Short mmCIF file of C-alpha atoms in Angstrom, two decimals:
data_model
loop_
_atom_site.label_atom_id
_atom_site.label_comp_id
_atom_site.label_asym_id
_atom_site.label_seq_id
_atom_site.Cartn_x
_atom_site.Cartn_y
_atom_site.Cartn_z
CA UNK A 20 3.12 -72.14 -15.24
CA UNK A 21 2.28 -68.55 -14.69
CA UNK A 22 1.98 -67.79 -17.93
CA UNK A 23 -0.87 -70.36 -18.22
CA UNK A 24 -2.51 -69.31 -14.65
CA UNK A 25 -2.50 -65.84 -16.32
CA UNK A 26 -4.73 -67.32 -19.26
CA UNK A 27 -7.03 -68.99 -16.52
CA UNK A 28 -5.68 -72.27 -16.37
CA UNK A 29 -7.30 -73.36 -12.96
CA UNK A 30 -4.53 -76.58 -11.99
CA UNK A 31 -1.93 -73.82 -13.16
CA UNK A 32 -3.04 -71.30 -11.01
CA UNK A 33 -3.39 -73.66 -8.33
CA UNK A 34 0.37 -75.08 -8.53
CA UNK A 35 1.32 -71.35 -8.74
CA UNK A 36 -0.57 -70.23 -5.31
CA UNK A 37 0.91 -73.20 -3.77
CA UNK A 38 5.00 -72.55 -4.73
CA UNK A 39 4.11 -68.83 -3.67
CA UNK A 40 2.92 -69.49 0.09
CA UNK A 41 5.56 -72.19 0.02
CA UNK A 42 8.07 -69.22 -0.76
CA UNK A 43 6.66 -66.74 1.52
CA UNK A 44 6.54 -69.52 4.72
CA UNK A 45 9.96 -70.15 4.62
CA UNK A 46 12.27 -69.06 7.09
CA UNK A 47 12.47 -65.14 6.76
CA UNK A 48 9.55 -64.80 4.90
CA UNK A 49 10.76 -65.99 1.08
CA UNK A 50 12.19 -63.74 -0.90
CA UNK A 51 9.33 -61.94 -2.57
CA UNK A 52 7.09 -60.29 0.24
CA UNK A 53 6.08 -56.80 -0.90
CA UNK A 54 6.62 -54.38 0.86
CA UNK A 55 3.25 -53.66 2.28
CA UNK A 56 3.37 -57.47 3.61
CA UNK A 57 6.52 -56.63 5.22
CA UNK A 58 4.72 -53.63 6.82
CA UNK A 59 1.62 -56.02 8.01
CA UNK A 60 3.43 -58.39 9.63
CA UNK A 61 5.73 -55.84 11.50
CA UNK A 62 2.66 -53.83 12.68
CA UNK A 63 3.68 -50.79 10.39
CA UNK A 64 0.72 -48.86 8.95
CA UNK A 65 0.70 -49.73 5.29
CA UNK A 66 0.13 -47.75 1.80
CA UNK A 67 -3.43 -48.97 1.39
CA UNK A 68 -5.32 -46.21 1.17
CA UNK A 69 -2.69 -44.25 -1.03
CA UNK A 70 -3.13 -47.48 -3.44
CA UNK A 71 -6.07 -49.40 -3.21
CA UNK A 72 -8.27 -47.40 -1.49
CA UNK A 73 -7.68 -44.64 -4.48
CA UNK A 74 -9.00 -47.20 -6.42
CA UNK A 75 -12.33 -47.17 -4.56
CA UNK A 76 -12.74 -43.67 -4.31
CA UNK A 77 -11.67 -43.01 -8.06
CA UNK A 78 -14.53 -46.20 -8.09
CA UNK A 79 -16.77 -44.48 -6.69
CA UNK A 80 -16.50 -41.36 -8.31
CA UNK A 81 -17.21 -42.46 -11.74
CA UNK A 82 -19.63 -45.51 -11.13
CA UNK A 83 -17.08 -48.01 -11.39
CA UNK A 84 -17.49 -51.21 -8.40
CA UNK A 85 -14.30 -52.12 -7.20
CA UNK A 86 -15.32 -54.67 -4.93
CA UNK A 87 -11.97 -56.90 -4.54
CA UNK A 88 -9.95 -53.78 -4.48
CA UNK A 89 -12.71 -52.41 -1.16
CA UNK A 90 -12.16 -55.89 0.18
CA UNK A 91 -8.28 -55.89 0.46
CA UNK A 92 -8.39 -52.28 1.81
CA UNK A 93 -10.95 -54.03 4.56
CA UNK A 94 -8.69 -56.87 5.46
CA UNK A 95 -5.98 -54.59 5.45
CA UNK A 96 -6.88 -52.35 7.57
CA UNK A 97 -8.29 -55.08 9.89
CA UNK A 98 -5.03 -56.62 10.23
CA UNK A 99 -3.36 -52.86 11.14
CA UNK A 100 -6.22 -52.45 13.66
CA UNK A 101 -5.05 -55.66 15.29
CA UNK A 102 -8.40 -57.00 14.62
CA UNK A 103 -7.06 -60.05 11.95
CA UNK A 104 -3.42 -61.34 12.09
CA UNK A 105 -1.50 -60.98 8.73
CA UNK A 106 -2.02 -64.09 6.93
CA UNK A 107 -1.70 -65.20 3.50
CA UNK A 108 -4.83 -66.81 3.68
CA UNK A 109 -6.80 -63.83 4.15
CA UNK A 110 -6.21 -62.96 0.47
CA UNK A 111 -6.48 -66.62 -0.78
CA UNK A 112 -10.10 -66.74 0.79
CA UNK A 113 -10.69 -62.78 -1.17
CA UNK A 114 -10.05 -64.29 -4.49
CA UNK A 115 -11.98 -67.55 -3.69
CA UNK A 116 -15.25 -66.23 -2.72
#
């Protein structure tokens, strides 16, 4: 299954979303939240501007649009700010639009 989401299989990619919110709503969050998910949904500050927001700026610097990697700093950030509450969804919606 993943290895055909990773070739673009859409039903594929589909089935694997699904078993990896299924994961990550069970009780005690799954067993595969990262760490920086762990972070967001104990209020911590995250990493996201060591990671993904050196991806803009390195971006930026060179020409380069990194527009999904600007968006998750933006929802991330939101979310620390109080302003979104850590969801899943908010990155499902990212990669949908």
């Amino acid at each position: 299954m993943i290895a055909k989401a990773g070739e673009g299989d859409a039903a594929a990619t589909r089935e694997y979303d699904e078993h990896r919110l299924a994961e990550v709503s069970k009780s005690g969050g799954g067993e595969h939240r990262p760490s920086m998910g762990q972070d967001m949904v104990k209020g911590r500050r995250t990493e996201i501007e060591f990671l993904n927001g050196l991806i803009t700026r390195k971006g930026d610097e060179v020409g380069i649009p990194t527009p999904a990697n600007r968006a998750l700093v933006d929802i991330v950030k939101r979310v620390e700010k109080g302003e979104l509450k850590a969801d899943p969804k908010h990155i499902l919606d990212l990669r949908l639009n």
